[in-house]
Structures are given as C-alpha cells and as structure tokens.
PDB file of C-alpha atoms in Angstrom:
ATOM      1  CA  MET A   1      -1.079 -10.740  -7.787  1.00  0.00           C
ATOM      2  CA  PHE A   2      -2.909  -7.897  -6.622  1.00  0.00           C
ATOM      3  CA  LEU A   3      -5.699  -6.645  -8.693  1.00  0.00           C
ATOM      4  CA  GLY A   4      -8.818  -4.405  -8.561  1.00  0.00           C
ATOM      5  CA  THR A   5     -10.018  -1.676  -6.602  1.00  0.00           C
ATOM      6  CA  HIS A   6     -12.317  -2.328  -3.394  1.00  0.00           C
ATOM      7  CA  THR A   7     -14.333   0.588  -0.929  1.00  0.00           C
ATOM      8  CA  PRO A   8     -13.948  -0.876   2.427  1.00  0.00           C
ATOM      9  CA  ARG A   9     -14.321   1.822   5.397  1.00  0.00           C
ATOM     10  CA  LEU A  10     -12.323   2.161   8.594  1.00  0.00           C
ATOM     11  CA  ASP A  11     -14.421   1.354  11.935  1.00  0.00           C
ATOM     12  CA  GLU A  12     -14.039   3.503  14.862  1.00  0.00           C
ATOM     13  CA  LYS A  13     -11.267   2.108  16.088  1.00  0.00           C
ATOM     14  CA  GLY A  14      -9.010   1.968  12.997  1.00  0.00           C
ATOM     15  CA  ARG A  15      -9.809  -1.313  11.340  1.00  0.00           C
ATOM     16  CA  LEU A  16     -10.097  -2.124   8.030  1.00  0.00           C
ATOM     17  CA  PHE A  17     -11.210  -5.298   6.407  1.00  0.00           C
ATOM     18  CA  LEU A  18      -9.050  -6.310   3.731  1.00  0.00           C
ATOM     19  CA  PRO A  19     -10.390  -7.741   0.513  1.00  0.00           C
ATOM     20  CA  ALA A  20     -11.960 -11.351   0.871  1.00  0.00           C
ATOM     21  CA  LYS A  21     -10.569 -12.695  -1.982  1.00  0.00           C
ATOM     22  CA  TYR A  22      -6.604 -11.529  -0.684  1.00  0.00           C
ATOM     23  CA  ARG A  23      -7.360 -12.709   2.926  1.00  0.00           C
ATOM     24  CA  GLU A  24      -5.791 -16.319   2.564  1.00  0.00           C
ATOM     25  CA  GLU A  25      -2.573 -14.634   1.065  1.00  0.00           C
ATOM     26  CA  LEU A  26      -2.238 -11.966   3.687  1.00  0.00           C
ATOM     27  CA  SER A  27      -3.458 -14.656   6.582  1.00  0.00           C
ATOM     28  CA  GLY A  28       0.292 -15.169   7.668  1.00  0.00           C
ATOM     29  CA  GLY A  29       1.144 -11.778   8.087  1.00  0.00           C
ATOM     30  CA  LEU A  30       1.509  -8.169   6.465  1.00  0.00           C
ATOM     31  CA  VAL A  31       3.074  -5.083   6.855  1.00  0.00           C
ATOM     32  CA  ILE A  32       2.025  -1.758   6.233  1.00  0.00           C
ATOM     33  CA  THR A  33       4.112   1.252   5.583  1.00  0.00           C
ATOM     34  CA  LYS A  34       4.077   4.372   4.323  1.00  0.00           C
ATOM     35  CA  GLY A  35       3.822   4.611  -0.011  1.00  0.00           C
ATOM     36  CA  GLN A  36       3.707   7.326  -2.377  1.00  0.00           C
ATOM     37  CA  GLU A  37       1.629   9.968  -3.158  1.00  0.00           C
ATOM     38  CA  ARG A  38       0.217   9.911   0.463  1.00  0.00           C
ATOM     39  CA  CYS A  39      -1.267   6.219  -0.091  1.00  0.00           C
ATOM     40  CA  LEU A  40      -0.241   3.038   2.308  1.00  0.00           C
ATOM     41  CA  TYR A  41       1.696  -0.145   0.646  1.00  0.00           C
ATOM     42  CA  VAL A  42       0.421  -3.135   2.239  1.00  0.00           C
ATOM     43  CA  PHE A  43       2.625  -6.165   1.582  1.00  0.00           C
ATOM     44  CA  PRO A  44       2.475  -9.686   2.136  1.00  0.00           C
ATOM     45  CA  MET A  45       5.397 -10.699   4.603  1.00  0.00           C
ATOM     46  CA  ALA A  46       7.187 -12.597   1.942  1.00  0.00           C
ATOM     47  CA  GLU A  47       7.319  -9.701  -0.307  1.00  0.00           C
ATOM     48  CA  PHE A  48       8.441  -7.128   2.034  1.00  0.00           C
ATOM     49  CA  GLN A  49      11.022 -10.003   3.377  1.00  0.00           C
ATOM     50  CA  ARG A  50      11.861  -9.508  -0.492  1.00  0.00           C
ATOM     51  CA  ILE A  51      12.387  -6.289  -0.847  1.00  0.00           C
ATOM     52  CA  THR A  52      14.211  -5.969   2.632  1.00  0.00           C
ATOM     53  CA  GLU A  53      16.912  -8.480   1.163  1.00  0.00           C
ATOM     54  CA  ALA A  54      17.233  -6.034  -1.731  1.00  0.00           C
ATOM     55  CA  LEU A  55      17.418  -3.198   0.100  1.00  0.00           C
ATOM     56  CA  ARG A  56      20.163  -4.644   2.524  1.00  0.00           C
ATOM     57  CA  ALA A  57      22.224  -5.480  -0.446  1.00  0.00           C
ATOM     58  CA  ALA A  58      22.267  -2.050  -2.123  1.00  0.00           C
ATOM     59  CA  PRO A  59      25.086   0.623  -0.981  1.00  0.00           C
ATOM     60  CA  VAL A  60      24.630   2.614   1.881  1.00  0.00           C
ATOM     61  CA  THR A  61      26.290   5.211   0.424  1.00  0.00           C
ATOM     62  CA  ASP A  62      23.593   6.059  -1.870  1.00  0.00           C
ATOM     63  CA  ARG A  63      21.862   8.998   0.050  1.00  0.00           C
ATOM     64  CA  GLY A  64      18.451   8.707  -1.790  1.00  0.00           C
ATOM     65  CA  LEU A  65      18.229   5.192  -0.962  1.00  0.00           C
ATOM     66  CA  ARG A  66      19.201   5.834   2.968  1.00  0.00           C
ATOM     67  CA  ALA A  67      16.582   8.499   2.855  1.00  0.00           C
ATOM     68  CA  TYR A  68      13.965   6.185   1.702  1.00  0.00           C
ATOM     69  CA  SER A  69      14.957   3.133   3.728  1.00  0.00           C
ATOM     70  CA  ARG A  70      14.573   5.338   6.672  1.00  0.00           C
ATOM     71  CA  VAL A  71      11.009   6.751   6.021  1.00  0.00           C
ATOM     72  CA  PHE A  72       9.958   3.053   4.469  1.00  0.00           C
ATOM     73  CA  PHE A  73      11.273   1.015   7.666  1.00  0.00           C
ATOM     74  CA  ALA A  74      10.592   3.816  10.276  1.00  0.00           C
ATOM     75  CA  SER A  75       6.622   3.771   9.598  1.00  0.00           C
ATOM     76  CA  ALA A  76       6.285   0.184   8.833  1.00  0.00           C
ATOM     77  CA  SER A  77       3.887  -1.977  10.870  1.00  0.00           C
ATOM     78  CA  ASP A  78       3.371  -5.384  11.110  1.00  0.00           C
ATOM     79  CA  GLU A  79       0.005  -6.700  11.426  1.00  0.00           C
ATOM     80  CA  LYS A  80      -2.035 -10.183  11.291  1.00  0.00           C
ATOM     81  CA  PRO A  81      -5.666 -10.009  10.396  1.00  0.00           C
ATOM     82  CA  ASP A  82      -8.106 -11.210  13.289  1.00  0.00           C
ATOM     83  CA  LYS A  83     -10.332 -13.902  12.183  1.00  0.00           C
ATOM     84  CA  GLN A  84     -12.991 -11.483  10.536  1.00  0.00           C
ATOM     85  CA  GLY A  85     -10.002 -10.353   8.173  1.00  0.00           C
ATOM     86  CA  ARG A  86      -9.788  -6.890   9.731  1.00  0.00           C
ATOM     87  CA  ILE A  87      -6.474  -5.343  10.376  1.00  0.00           C
ATOM     88  CA  THR A  88      -5.275  -2.420  12.380  1.00  0.00           C
ATOM     89  CA  ILE A  89      -3.718   0.825  10.600  1.00  0.00           C
ATOM     90  CA  PRO A  90      -1.821   2.714  13.419  1.00  0.00           C
ATOM     91  CA  PRO A  91      -2.849   6.142  13.985  1.00  0.00           C
ATOM     92  CA  ALA A  92       0.429   7.706  12.295  1.00  0.00           C
ATOM     93  CA  LEU A  93      -0.344   5.608   9.196  1.00  0.00           C
ATOM     94  CA  ARG A  94      -3.750   6.707   9.240  1.00  0.00           C
ATOM     95  CA  ALA A  95      -2.885  10.700   9.419  1.00  0.00           C
ATOM     96  CA  TYR A  96      -0.138  10.548   6.629  1.00  0.00           C
ATOM     97  CA  ALA A  97      -2.749   8.892   4.389  1.00  0.00           C
ATOM     98  CA  GLY A  98      -5.867  10.953   5.538  1.00  0.00           C
ATOM     99  CA  LEU A  99      -7.864   7.991   6.182  1.00  0.00           C
ATOM    100  CA  LYS A 100     -10.976   8.551   8.093  1.00  0.00           C
ATOM    101  CA  ARG A 101     -13.926   6.637   6.782  1.00  0.00           C
ATOM    102  CA  ASP A 102     -14.348   5.651   3.393  1.00  0.00           C
ATOM    103  CA  CYS A 103     -11.279   3.973   1.486  1.00  0.00           C
ATOM    104  CA  ALA A 104     -10.562   2.564  -1.738  1.00  0.00           C
ATOM    105  CA  VAL A 105      -7.718  -0.566  -1.520  1.00  0.00           C
ATOM    106  CA  ILE A 106      -6.792  -1.112  -4.832  1.00  0.00           C
ATOM    107  CA  GLY A 107      -4.489  -4.051  -6.168  1.00  0.00           C
ATOM    108  CA  ALA A 108      -0.793  -3.022  -6.900  1.00  0.00           C
ATOM    109  CA  ASN A 109       0.987  -6.188  -8.576  1.00  0.00           C
ATOM    110  CA  THR A 110       2.884  -7.338  -5.508  1.00  0.00           C
ATOM    111  CA  ARG A 111       1.167  -5.303  -3.057  1.00  0.00           C
ATOM    112  CA  LEU A 112      -2.017  -3.447  -1.669  1.00  0.00           C
ATOM    113  CA  GLU A 113      -2.456   0.310  -1.693  1.00  0.00           C
ATOM    114  CA  ILE A 114      -5.157   1.840   1.069  1.00  0.00           C
ATOM    115  CA  TRP A 115      -6.077   5.466  -0.117  1.00  0.00           C
ATOM    116  CA  ASP A 116      -8.399   7.974   1.091  1.00  0.00           C
ATOM    117  CA  ALA A 117     -11.600   7.137  -1.230  1.00  0.00           C
ATOM    118  CA  GLN A 118     -11.368  10.776  -2.098  1.00  0.00           C
ATOM    119  CA  ALA A 119      -7.623  11.260  -2.868  1.00  0.00           C
ATOM    120  CA  TRP A 120      -7.501   8.167  -4.744  1.00  0.00           C
ATOM    121  CA  GLU A 121     -10.878   9.646  -6.750  1.00  0.00           C
ATOM    122  CA  SER A 122      -8.641  13.032  -7.198  1.00  0.00           C
ATOM    123  CA  TYR A 123      -5.837  10.887  -8.511  1.00  0.00           C
ATOM    124  CA  LEU A 124      -7.219   8.905 -10.976  1.00  0.00           C
ATOM    125  CA  GLU A 125      -8.815  12.368 -12.310  1.00  0.00           C
ATOM    126  CA  ALA A 126      -5.389  14.009 -12.734  1.00  0.00           C
ATOM    127  CA  GLU A 127      -3.924  10.559 -13.722  1.00  0.00           C
ATOM    128  CA  GLU A 128      -5.999   9.003 -16.299  1.00  0.00           C
ATOM    129  CA  PRO A 129      -5.965  11.447 -19.184  1.00  0.00           C
ATOM    130  CA  ALA A 130      -2.103  10.771 -19.678  1.00  0.00           C
ATOM    131  CA  PHE A 131      -2.474   6.468 -18.988  1.00  0.00           C
ATOM    132  CA  ALA A 132      -2.535   5.890 -23.082  1.00  0.00           C
ATOM    133  CA  GLU A 133       0.780   8.305 -23.474  1.00  0.00           C
ATOM    134  CA  LEU A 134       2.272   6.725 -20.539  1.00  0.00           C
ATOM    135  CA  SER A 135       2.570   3.437 -21.119  1.00  0.00           C
ATOM    136  CA  GLN A 136       4.254   4.384 -24.323  1.00  0.00           C
ATOM    137  CA  GLU A 137       7.073   6.052 -22.251  1.00  0.00           C
ATOM    138  CA  VAL A 138       7.116   3.584 -19.030  1.00  0.00           C
ATOM    139  CA  MET A 139       6.437   0.468 -20.420  1.00  0.00           C
ATOM    140  CA  PRO A 140       8.004  -0.074 -24.363  1.00  0.00           C
ATOM    141  CA  GLY A 141       7.505  -3.602 -25.403  1.00  0.00           C
ATOM    142  CA  ILE A 142       5.626  -4.666 -22.111  1.00  0.00           C
ATOM    143  CA  VAL A 143       2.174  -3.756 -23.088  1.00  0.00           C
TER     144      VAL A 143
END
C-alpha cells in the first residue's frame, strides 16, 4: 500500500528518486503510464500484471475499454530503479504530466502518482473543499 506525499525533483536527465520507503517494493521493476488529470501512474510490476489480466478478460466490444487500454498500454514504460533508487521518466510521459523539476509523488493505495508540484497543489485546492461530501457519495459504508 502506498501512502503519503513526497516532493522529489527531476534531474537534468529526467530521473527521479523514488521515496525511500517504497524502493524495496519497487526494486524488482515497475511500470509508468499516463494517469487521469495529467499525472503519471507508477505500478509495481505485480500490480500492473494484475490490471493487465483484468483488462484482458474484459470484452473487447466495449468501446470505452478499448480506448482506455490503447492509451494506457501505448504510453506504458517498464523501468527498473537504479542502485540509488532513481527511475528515468521517458520524455513523452514527462511532457504529458508537465514535469519540469519540482514534483509531487503521492501514494494512491496500489500505485504511486507523479504530479508536477504546482499541478498537485492546484488539484488539492480545487478538490479538498468537496472531500467530506464526496466520502458520503463515493464510499458509502466504507469510511
């Protein structure tokens, strides 16, 4: 489970230090791909394989699923952290998420999300006021 917010910086080669507390879990490999709201999703390899199997089992006749799968898989990049815990974010994914230097890496349960730091702050500013109300609609009986 991934939790918390971390604020690493991209270096000039497009590399990012993974939060130290997640390096062991991600040391065997991970997949970075486009996420919603112009962030990047980072999945441990096992979680990405689980998602792949679920999408494989879904009907290809579903237009929305086909469209989602195309973007999701076409933009995916499998990476292995280096000995210092850095991953290289491919240029196309950096451009998609608007990543320049300051980033926010947030825990999102089974994945990490990488955001441009300013985009993350803007997202929080817009979404936090409705947080309490959303819990009633999105998670009835869970929280």
